[in-house]
Short mmCIF file of N, CA and C in Angstrom, two decimals:
data_model
loop_
_atom_site.label_atom_id
_atom_site.label_comp_id
_atom_site.label_asym_id
_atom_site.label_seq_id
_atom_site.Cartn_x
_atom_site.Cartn_y
_atom_site.Cartn_z
N MET A 1 0.65 -0.84 -0.03
CA MET A 1 0.02 0.17 -0.02
C MET A 1 0.63 1.11 0.16
N GLU A 2 0.14 2.24 -1.01
CA GLU A 2 1.21 3.23 -1.05
C GLU A 2 0.10 4.88 0.64
N CYS A 3 1.28 5.07 1.28
CA CYS A 3 0.42 5.83 2.03
C CYS A 3 -0.32 7.23 1.19
N PHE A 4 0.20 7.76 0.18
CA PHE A 4 -0.34 8.37 -0.29
C PHE A 4 0.51 8.72 -1.75
N GLN A 5 -1.02 9.18 -2.74
CA GLN A 5 -0.29 9.33 -4.20
C GLN A 5 -1.05 10.60 -4.45
N VAL A 6 -0.02 11.01 -5.75
CA VAL A 6 -0.21 12.28 -6.11
C VAL A 6 -0.65 12.29 -7.24
N LEU A 7 -1.72 12.82 -8.48
CA LEU A 7 -2.17 12.86 -9.69
C LEU A 7 -2.33 14.15 -9.53
N GLU A 8 -1.23 14.60 -10.74
CA GLU A 8 -0.65 16.07 -10.65
C GLU A 8 -0.19 15.86 -12.34
N ALA A 9 -0.82 17.55 -12.60
CA ALA A 9 0.02 18.04 -14.19
C ALA A 9 1.20 18.83 -13.84
N GLY A 10 2.50 18.68 -13.05
CA GLY A 10 3.54 19.28 -13.29
C GLY A 10 3.94 20.80 -11.90
N GLU A 11 2.41 20.79 -11.46
CA GLU A 11 2.49 21.63 -10.00
C GLU A 11 3.70 21.56 -8.84
N GLY A 12 4.31 20.52 -9.08
CA GLY A 12 5.07 20.66 -7.81
C GLY A 12 4.60 19.91 -6.56
N ILE A 13 3.22 19.60 -6.48
CA ILE A 13 2.35 19.08 -5.22
C ILE A 13 3.11 18.17 -4.73
N GLU A 14 3.49 16.96 -5.33
CA GLU A 14 3.92 15.95 -4.62
C GLU A 14 5.52 15.99 -4.03
N ALA A 15 6.35 17.04 -4.83
CA ALA A 15 8.07 17.38 -4.11
C ALA A 15 7.60 18.17 -3.22
N ALA A 16 6.49 19.39 -2.94
CA ALA A 16 6.27 19.79 -1.92
C ALA A 16 6.00 19.03 -0.97
N ILE A 17 4.88 17.76 -0.79
CA ILE A 17 4.75 17.19 0.35
C ILE A 17 5.76 16.42 0.86
N LEU A 18 5.86 15.66 -0.12
CA LEU A 18 7.80 15.13 0.55
C LEU A 18 8.33 16.36 1.17
N ARG A 19 8.98 17.37 0.38
CA ARG A 19 9.29 18.23 1.54
C ARG A 19 9.26 18.51 3.04
N GLY A 20 7.72 19.03 2.96
CA GLY A 20 7.32 18.86 4.23
C GLY A 20 7.39 18.10 4.95
N LEU A 21 7.22 16.78 4.62
CA LEU A 21 7.49 14.93 5.58
C LEU A 21 8.68 15.00 6.05
N ALA A 22 9.69 15.75 5.34
CA ALA A 22 11.42 14.93 5.33
C ALA A 22 11.45 16.13 6.35
N ALA A 23 11.44 17.41 6.39
CA ALA A 23 11.40 18.57 7.38
C ALA A 23 10.84 18.31 8.69
N ARG A 24 10.09 17.20 8.79
CA ARG A 24 9.46 16.74 9.99
C ARG A 24 9.70 15.23 10.36
N GLY A 25 10.43 15.01 9.81
CA GLY A 25 10.85 13.38 10.20
C GLY A 25 10.56 12.47 9.14
N GLY A 26 9.79 13.11 7.78
CA GLY A 26 9.20 11.72 7.25
C GLY A 26 7.83 11.00 8.05
N LEU A 27 7.12 9.91 7.49
CA LEU A 27 6.09 9.85 7.83
C LEU A 27 5.74 8.98 8.96
N GLY A 28 6.81 7.99 9.28
CA GLY A 28 7.11 7.06 10.81
C GLY A 28 5.81 6.51 10.59
N GLY A 29 5.52 5.77 9.88
CA GLY A 29 4.75 4.77 9.69
C GLY A 29 3.75 4.67 10.15
N ARG A 30 2.61 6.35 10.07
CA ARG A 30 1.32 6.53 10.57
C ARG A 30 0.11 6.10 9.46
N CYS A 31 0.95 5.26 8.66
CA CYS A 31 -0.41 4.59 7.01
C CYS A 31 -0.58 3.42 8.01
N VAL A 32 -2.26 3.13 7.63
CA VAL A 32 -2.71 1.78 7.70
C VAL A 32 -2.78 1.19 6.63
N SER A 33 -2.93 -0.50 6.80
CA SER A 33 -2.37 -1.65 5.84
C SER A 33 -3.75 -1.19 4.66
N GLY A 34 -3.23 -2.01 3.50
CA GLY A 34 -4.79 -1.76 2.35
C GLY A 34 -3.85 -2.14 1.48
N ASN A 35 -5.11 -2.53 0.09
CA ASN A 35 -4.88 -2.45 -1.45
C ASN A 35 -4.57 -0.85 -2.02
N HIS A 36 -4.82 -0.21 -1.24
CA HIS A 36 -5.34 1.11 -2.03
C HIS A 36 -4.64 2.64 -1.44
N PRO A 37 -4.15 3.59 -1.80
CA PRO A 37 -3.66 4.69 -1.20
C PRO A 37 -4.72 5.12 0.06
N ALA A 38 -3.88 5.19 0.70
CA ALA A 38 -4.49 6.15 2.44
C ALA A 38 -5.38 6.72 1.80
N LEU A 39 -4.18 8.21 1.26
CA LEU A 39 -4.53 9.64 0.37
C LEU A 39 -4.92 9.53 -1.16
N LEU A 40 -5.34 10.11 -1.83
CA LEU A 40 -5.09 10.17 -3.26
C LEU A 40 -4.95 11.95 -3.19
N VAL A 41 -3.97 12.08 -3.41
CA VAL A 41 -4.19 13.81 -3.74
C VAL A 41 -5.09 14.14 -4.96
N VAL A 42 -5.72 15.08 -5.54
CA VAL A 42 -5.35 15.29 -7.14
C VAL A 42 -5.81 16.91 -6.68
N SER A 43 -4.21 17.24 -8.10
CA SER A 43 -3.83 18.57 -8.31
C SER A 43 -5.53 19.52 -9.04
N PRO A 44 -5.04 20.72 -8.87
CA PRO A 44 -5.91 21.60 -9.60
C PRO A 44 -6.25 21.01 -11.35
N GLN A 45 -4.88 21.33 -11.53
CA GLN A 45 -4.35 20.73 -13.02
C GLN A 45 -4.70 19.49 -13.50
N ALA A 46 -4.62 18.52 -12.76
CA ALA A 46 -4.92 17.06 -12.99
C ALA A 46 -6.43 17.04 -13.29
N ALA A 47 -7.28 17.78 -12.58
CA ALA A 47 -9.10 17.63 -12.28
C ALA A 47 -9.44 18.13 -13.84
N ALA A 48 -8.71 19.36 -14.23
CA ALA A 48 -8.95 20.64 -14.89
C ALA A 48 -8.98 19.41 -16.44
N ARG A 49 -7.41 18.24 -16.43
CA ARG A 49 -7.69 17.87 -17.56
C ARG A 49 -8.40 16.42 -17.31
N GLY A 50 -8.66 16.17 -16.36
CA GLY A 50 -9.88 14.83 -16.77
C GLY A 50 -9.30 13.71 -16.20
N LEU A 51 -7.76 13.77 -15.93
CA LEU A 51 -6.81 12.26 -15.97
C LEU A 51 -7.45 11.57 -14.91
N ARG A 52 -7.25 10.60 -15.29
CA ARG A 52 -7.86 9.16 -15.05
C ARG A 52 -7.26 8.99 -13.61
N LEU A 53 -8.11 8.80 -12.17
CA LEU A 53 -8.19 8.36 -11.39
C LEU A 53 -7.88 7.09 -10.73
N PRO A 54 -7.46 6.25 -9.74
CA PRO A 54 -7.50 5.22 -9.01
C PRO A 54 -9.39 4.58 -8.63
N GLN A 55 -9.44 3.83 -9.13
CA GLN A 55 -10.83 3.42 -8.62
C GLN A 55 -11.26 3.50 -7.03
N ARG A 56 -10.36 3.35 -6.09
CA ARG A 56 -10.37 3.62 -4.47
C ARG A 56 -9.09 4.02 -4.13
N CYS A 57 -9.60 5.01 -2.77
CA CYS A 57 -8.62 5.14 -2.42
C CYS A 57 -9.29 5.34 -0.84
N ARG A 58 -8.80 5.40 0.31
CA ARG A 58 -9.19 6.20 1.76
C ARG A 58 -9.68 6.68 1.17
N THR A 59 -8.82 7.83 1.61
CA THR A 59 -9.21 9.41 1.51
C THR A 59 -8.98 10.08 -0.04
N VAL A 60 -9.65 10.99 -0.40
CA VAL A 60 -9.27 11.81 -1.38
C VAL A 60 -9.38 12.99 -0.88
N LEU A 61 -8.40 13.91 -1.77
CA LEU A 61 -8.34 15.43 -1.87
C LEU A 61 -8.25 16.01 -2.69
N LEU A 62 -9.32 16.54 -3.35
CA LEU A 62 -9.25 17.31 -4.68
C LEU A 62 -10.28 18.12 -4.75
N PRO A 63 -9.67 18.96 -5.62
CA PRO A 63 -10.20 20.61 -6.13
C PRO A 63 -11.87 20.74 -5.82
N GLY A 64 -12.18 21.48 -4.97
CA GLY A 64 -13.86 21.42 -4.98
C GLY A 64 -14.59 22.27 -6.41
N GLY A 65 -15.60 21.52 -7.11
CA GLY A 65 -16.31 21.54 -7.93
C GLY A 65 -15.88 20.37 -9.22
N MET A 66 -15.05 19.76 -8.63
CA MET A 66 -14.24 18.58 -9.81
C MET A 66 -15.35 17.65 -10.09
N GLY A 67 -15.12 17.56 -11.39
CA GLY A 67 -16.50 16.72 -12.41
C GLY A 67 -16.25 15.93 -12.77
N GLY A 68 -16.62 14.69 -13.30
CA GLY A 68 -16.59 13.02 -13.23
C GLY A 68 -16.86 12.69 -12.02
N ASN A 69 -15.94 11.47 -12.34
CA ASN A 69 -16.38 9.99 -11.23
C ASN A 69 -15.17 10.41 -10.26
N PRO A 70 -15.10 10.65 -9.02
CA PRO A 70 -14.13 10.76 -7.60
C PRO A 70 -14.40 9.19 -7.44
N PRO A 71 -12.92 8.60 -6.81
CA PRO A 71 -12.44 7.48 -6.47
C PRO A 71 -13.96 7.01 -5.28
N GLN A 72 -14.06 6.07 -5.30
CA GLN A 72 -14.86 5.22 -4.45
C GLN A 72 -14.05 5.51 -2.84
N ALA A 73 -14.25 6.14 -1.80
CA ALA A 73 -13.40 7.02 -0.98
C ALA A 73 -14.41 6.70 0.07
N ALA A 74 -13.82 7.00 1.46
CA ALA A 74 -14.40 6.64 2.72
C ALA A 74 -14.63 8.09 3.08
N SER A 75 -13.82 8.51 2.69
CA SER A 75 -14.03 10.53 3.47
C SER A 75 -13.76 11.10 1.70
N ALA A 76 -13.71 12.34 1.33
CA ALA A 76 -13.28 12.96 0.75
C ALA A 76 -13.71 14.36 0.74
N ILE A 77 -12.62 15.06 0.96
CA ILE A 77 -12.32 16.46 1.31
C ILE A 77 -11.72 17.27 0.16
N SER A 78 -12.18 18.49 -0.08
CA SER A 78 -12.32 19.22 -0.92
C SER A 78 -11.61 20.34 -0.09
N TYR A 79 -10.69 21.31 -1.90
CA TYR A 79 -9.65 22.64 -1.66
C TYR A 79 -10.44 23.64 -2.39
N GLY A 80 -10.59 24.50 -2.43
CA GLY A 80 -10.91 25.87 -3.43
C GLY A 80 -11.22 27.12 -2.65
N ALA A 81 -11.67 27.55 -3.73
CA ALA A 81 -12.38 28.94 -2.78
C ALA A 81 -13.95 29.23 -2.16
N SER A 82 -14.32 28.65 -2.72
CA SER A 82 -15.21 28.26 -2.75
C SER A 82 -16.01 28.19 -1.02
N PRO A 83 -16.35 28.33 -0.32
CA PRO A 83 -16.99 28.23 1.42
C PRO A 83 -17.67 27.27 1.21
N ARG A 84 -17.80 25.95 0.06
CA ARG A 84 -18.74 24.69 0.54
C ARG A 84 -17.10 23.76 0.59
N ASP A 85 -16.17 24.59 0.12
CA ASP A 85 -14.84 23.48 0.55
C ASP A 85 -14.91 23.35 1.63
N SER A 86 -13.80 22.09 1.76
CA SER A 86 -13.57 21.75 2.90
C SER A 86 -12.60 22.87 3.87
N LEU A 87 -11.42 23.04 2.82
CA LEU A 87 -10.16 24.01 2.75
C LEU A 87 -10.16 24.69 2.12
N THR A 88 -10.32 26.04 2.47
CA THR A 88 -10.13 27.71 1.64
C THR A 88 -9.58 28.27 1.32
N ILE A 89 -9.35 29.22 1.21
CA ILE A 89 -8.85 30.80 1.42
C ILE A 89 -9.23 31.28 2.28
N SER A 90 -9.28 31.94 3.24
CA SER A 90 -9.69 32.74 4.11
C SER A 90 -9.09 34.42 3.18
N SER A 91 -7.84 34.66 3.42
CA SER A 91 -7.68 35.72 2.84
C SER A 91 -5.85 35.58 2.53
N ARG A 92 -5.65 36.75 1.90
CA ARG A 92 -4.04 37.12 1.63
C ARG A 92 -3.56 38.10 2.02
N GLU A 93 -2.04 38.19 2.36
CA GLU A 93 -1.48 39.42 3.22
C GLU A 93 0.02 39.39 2.39
N GLY A 94 -0.01 39.60 1.32
CA GLY A 94 1.37 39.66 0.68
C GLY A 94 1.85 38.24 0.10
N ASN A 95 2.96 37.37 0.80
CA ASN A 95 3.08 36.01 0.64
C ASN A 95 2.40 35.07 1.59
N THR A 96 1.60 35.77 2.81
CA THR A 96 1.20 34.97 3.54
C THR A 96 -0.70 34.84 2.97
N LEU A 97 -0.63 33.48 2.91
CA LEU A 97 -2.50 32.71 2.44
C LEU A 97 -2.64 32.24 3.82
N TRP A 98 -4.04 33.21 4.07
CA TRP A 98 -4.79 32.19 5.70
C TRP A 98 -5.64 31.39 4.85
N ALA A 99 -5.40 29.72 5.52
CA ALA A 99 -6.13 28.70 5.00
C ALA A 99 -7.43 28.66 6.31
N ALA A 100 -8.89 28.25 6.13
CA ALA A 100 -9.22 28.05 7.04
C ALA A 100 -9.97 26.55 6.51
N LEU A 101 -9.67 25.56 7.72
CA LEU A 101 -9.97 24.64 7.76
C LEU A 101 -11.90 24.82 8.16
N GLN A 102 -12.59 24.24 7.41
CA GLN A 102 -14.45 24.68 7.43
C GLN A 102 -14.91 23.45 8.30
N ARG A 103 -14.25 22.23 8.77
CA ARG A 103 -14.99 21.41 9.32
C ARG A 103 -14.08 20.57 9.41
N GLU A 104 -14.36 19.28 11.03
CA GLU A 104 -13.12 18.48 11.34
C GLU A 104 -12.90 17.60 10.32
N VAL A 105 -11.49 17.14 10.15
CA VAL A 105 -11.42 15.98 9.64
C VAL A 105 -10.63 15.43 9.98
N VAL A 106 -10.33 13.86 9.23
CA VAL A 106 -9.55 12.48 10.27
C VAL A 106 -8.66 12.56 9.19
N THR A 107 -7.58 12.83 10.09
CA THR A 107 -5.80 12.33 9.10
C THR A 107 -5.90 10.89 9.09
N VAL A 108 -5.11 10.33 8.32
CA VAL A 108 -4.77 8.95 8.06
C VAL A 108 -4.60 7.91 9.10
N SER A 109 -4.19 8.61 9.91
CA SER A 109 -3.83 7.24 11.19
C SER A 109 -5.38 8.04 12.04
N GLY A 110 -6.83 8.30 11.74
CA GLY A 110 -7.50 8.47 12.79
C GLY A 110 -7.25 9.86 13.44
N ARG A 111 -6.02 10.85 13.67
CA ARG A 111 -6.58 11.92 14.56
C ARG A 111 -7.68 12.56 14.06
N VAL A 112 -8.41 13.36 14.93
CA VAL A 112 -9.13 14.63 14.39
C VAL A 112 -8.50 15.91 14.68
N VAL A 113 -8.93 16.95 13.03
CA VAL A 113 -8.04 17.89 13.18
C VAL A 113 -9.69 18.70 13.47
N GLU A 114 -9.95 19.64 14.27
CA GLU A 114 -10.74 20.79 14.30
C GLU A 114 -10.74 21.94 13.31
N ARG A 115 -11.56 22.26 13.42
CA ARG A 115 -11.61 23.43 12.37
C ARG A 115 -10.50 24.33 13.05
N GLN A 116 -10.33 25.54 11.63
CA GLN A 116 -9.43 26.78 12.36
C GLN A 116 -8.80 27.48 10.70
N GLU A 117 -8.49 28.07 11.90
CA GLU A 117 -7.82 28.85 10.54
C GLU A 117 -5.72 28.99 10.54
N PHE A 118 -5.36 28.93 9.35
CA PHE A 118 -3.70 28.84 9.75
C PHE A 118 -3.45 29.63 8.66
N PRO A 119 -2.24 30.43 9.17
CA PRO A 119 -1.34 31.00 7.85
C PRO A 119 -0.41 29.61 7.36
N LEU A 120 -0.50 30.34 5.79
CA LEU A 120 0.52 29.94 4.48
C LEU A 120 1.54 30.56 4.24
N THR A 121 2.99 30.24 4.30
CA THR A 121 3.57 31.41 3.30
C THR A 121 3.70 30.77 2.25
N LEU A 122 3.48 31.57 0.86
CA LEU A 122 3.66 31.00 0.07
C LEU A 122 5.01 31.11 -0.80
N ARG A 123 5.61 30.44 -1.53
CA ARG A 123 7.05 30.33 -2.17
C ARG A 123 6.61 31.20 -3.64
N PRO A 124 7.81 31.86 -3.72
CA PRO A 124 7.95 32.91 -5.20
C PRO A 124 7.46 31.85 -6.28
N GLY A 125 6.27 32.13 -7.24
CA GLY A 125 6.02 31.50 -7.92
C GLY A 125 4.70 30.68 -7.42
N GLU A 126 4.61 30.07 -6.42
CA GLU A 126 3.16 29.32 -6.18
C GLU A 126 1.93 29.37 -6.13
N GLU A 127 1.10 28.60 -6.63
CA GLU A 127 -0.40 28.89 -6.93
C GLU A 127 -0.32 28.70 -5.82
N GLU A 128 -2.09 29.57 -5.05
CA GLU A 128 -2.55 29.50 -3.99
C GLU A 128 -3.62 28.03 -4.07
N LEU A 129 -4.08 27.77 -5.06
CA LEU A 129 -4.97 26.69 -4.80
C LEU A 129 -3.80 24.92 -4.84
N ALA A 130 -2.38 25.40 -5.40
CA ALA A 130 -1.43 23.94 -5.07
C ALA A 130 -1.17 24.13 -3.34
N ALA A 131 -1.02 25.66 -2.91
CA ALA A 131 -0.58 25.32 -1.68
C ALA A 131 -1.08 25.19 -0.59
N LEU A 132 -2.80 25.44 -1.22
CA LEU A 132 -3.93 24.23 -0.47
C LEU A 132 -3.71 23.31 -0.56
N ALA A 133 -3.36 22.64 -1.60
CA ALA A 133 -3.60 21.13 -1.44
C ALA A 133 -2.24 20.43 -0.91
N VAL A 134 -1.50 21.08 -1.08
CA VAL A 134 -0.17 20.61 0.18
C VAL A 134 -0.54 20.70 1.43
N ALA A 135 -0.98 21.59 2.15
CA ALA A 135 -1.57 22.08 3.14
C ALA A 135 -2.43 20.78 4.29
N GLY A 136 -3.47 20.65 2.93
CA GLY A 136 -4.30 19.73 3.09
C GLY A 136 -3.68 18.36 3.16
N ALA A 137 -2.86 17.57 2.05
CA ALA A 137 -2.42 16.15 2.22
C ALA A 137 -1.40 16.18 3.72
N LEU A 138 -0.51 17.43 3.96
CA LEU A 138 -0.05 17.66 4.69
C LEU A 138 -0.39 17.48 6.52
N THR A 139 -1.78 17.97 6.55
CA THR A 139 -2.49 17.81 7.56
C THR A 139 -2.97 16.36 7.74
N LEU A 140 -3.24 16.00 6.32
CA LEU A 140 -3.91 14.76 6.32
C LEU A 140 -3.05 13.93 6.60
N LEU A 141 -1.65 13.98 6.42
CA LEU A 141 -0.86 13.24 7.05
C LEU A 141 0.02 13.34 8.32
N ASP A 142 -1.00 13.73 8.95
CA ASP A 142 -0.71 13.93 10.63
C ASP A 142 0.70 15.47 10.56
N VAL A 143 0.69 16.51 9.76
CA VAL A 143 1.43 17.44 9.96
C VAL A 143 0.53 18.59 10.94
N PRO A 144 0.20 18.88 11.99
CA PRO A 144 -0.33 20.00 12.20
C PRO A 144 -0.50 20.91 11.80
N PRO A 145 -1.87 21.81 11.29
CA PRO A 145 -1.54 22.76 10.90
C PRO A 145 -0.59 24.17 11.06
N GLU A 146 -0.31 24.09 12.22
CA GLU A 146 0.17 25.27 13.40
C GLU A 146 1.62 25.06 12.36
N GLU A 147 1.65 24.11 12.20
CA GLU A 147 3.49 23.58 11.60
C GLU A 147 3.53 23.83 10.61
N LEU A 148 2.53 24.52 9.56
CA LEU A 148 2.47 24.46 7.93
C LEU A 148 2.41 26.00 7.06
N ALA A 149 2.96 26.83 8.68
CA ALA A 149 3.65 28.69 8.21
C ALA A 149 4.43 28.65 7.18
N GLN A 150 5.56 27.81 7.75
CA GLN A 150 6.67 28.38 7.25
C GLN A 150 6.87 27.21 6.05
N PRO A 151 7.15 27.62 4.65
CA PRO A 151 7.41 27.24 3.78
C PRO A 151 8.49 26.02 3.68
N SER A 152 7.98 24.77 3.04
CA SER A 152 8.99 23.77 3.66
C SER A 152 10.83 24.26 2.37
N SER A 153 12.35 23.79 2.59
CA SER A 153 12.80 23.92 2.29
C SER A 153 13.47 23.13 0.97
N GLY A 154 14.23 23.97 0.07
CA GLY A 154 14.46 22.83 -0.90
C GLY A 154 13.95 23.81 -2.19
N PRO A 155 14.27 23.63 -3.39
CA PRO A 155 14.11 24.48 -4.61
C PRO A 155 12.28 24.22 -5.10
#
């Protein structure tokens, strides 16, 4: 089983997730066993291009308003600019994006993360929705939102 899988079209989301995990000591065996990814992350461009999704996963993180057939999942979390999305943009101040977790979510290890707002520092050229996808994925992989304020190091 893969702990997580990212479907993207060159946005750098998987690399940013891996940097964020590495900066915090990696996953540390926090995923459960199974035949499908514990977390499937769908990037904004992958959703727009209609890339084929796996049939099953335990949790899917996808852009709000994504059409098509999402995979069979125990939990679906959306991210985007709509107040209906689970993870949204609250405001932006320079290179700081304020993200709002609109409802509690359950991480891949079963920990509950309560509703909250938290800052994200955008890297030069980083798209807001891609930053939300990374923050959502790291949160679902048990990185506390309060640790997401600083961008991960690396290119």
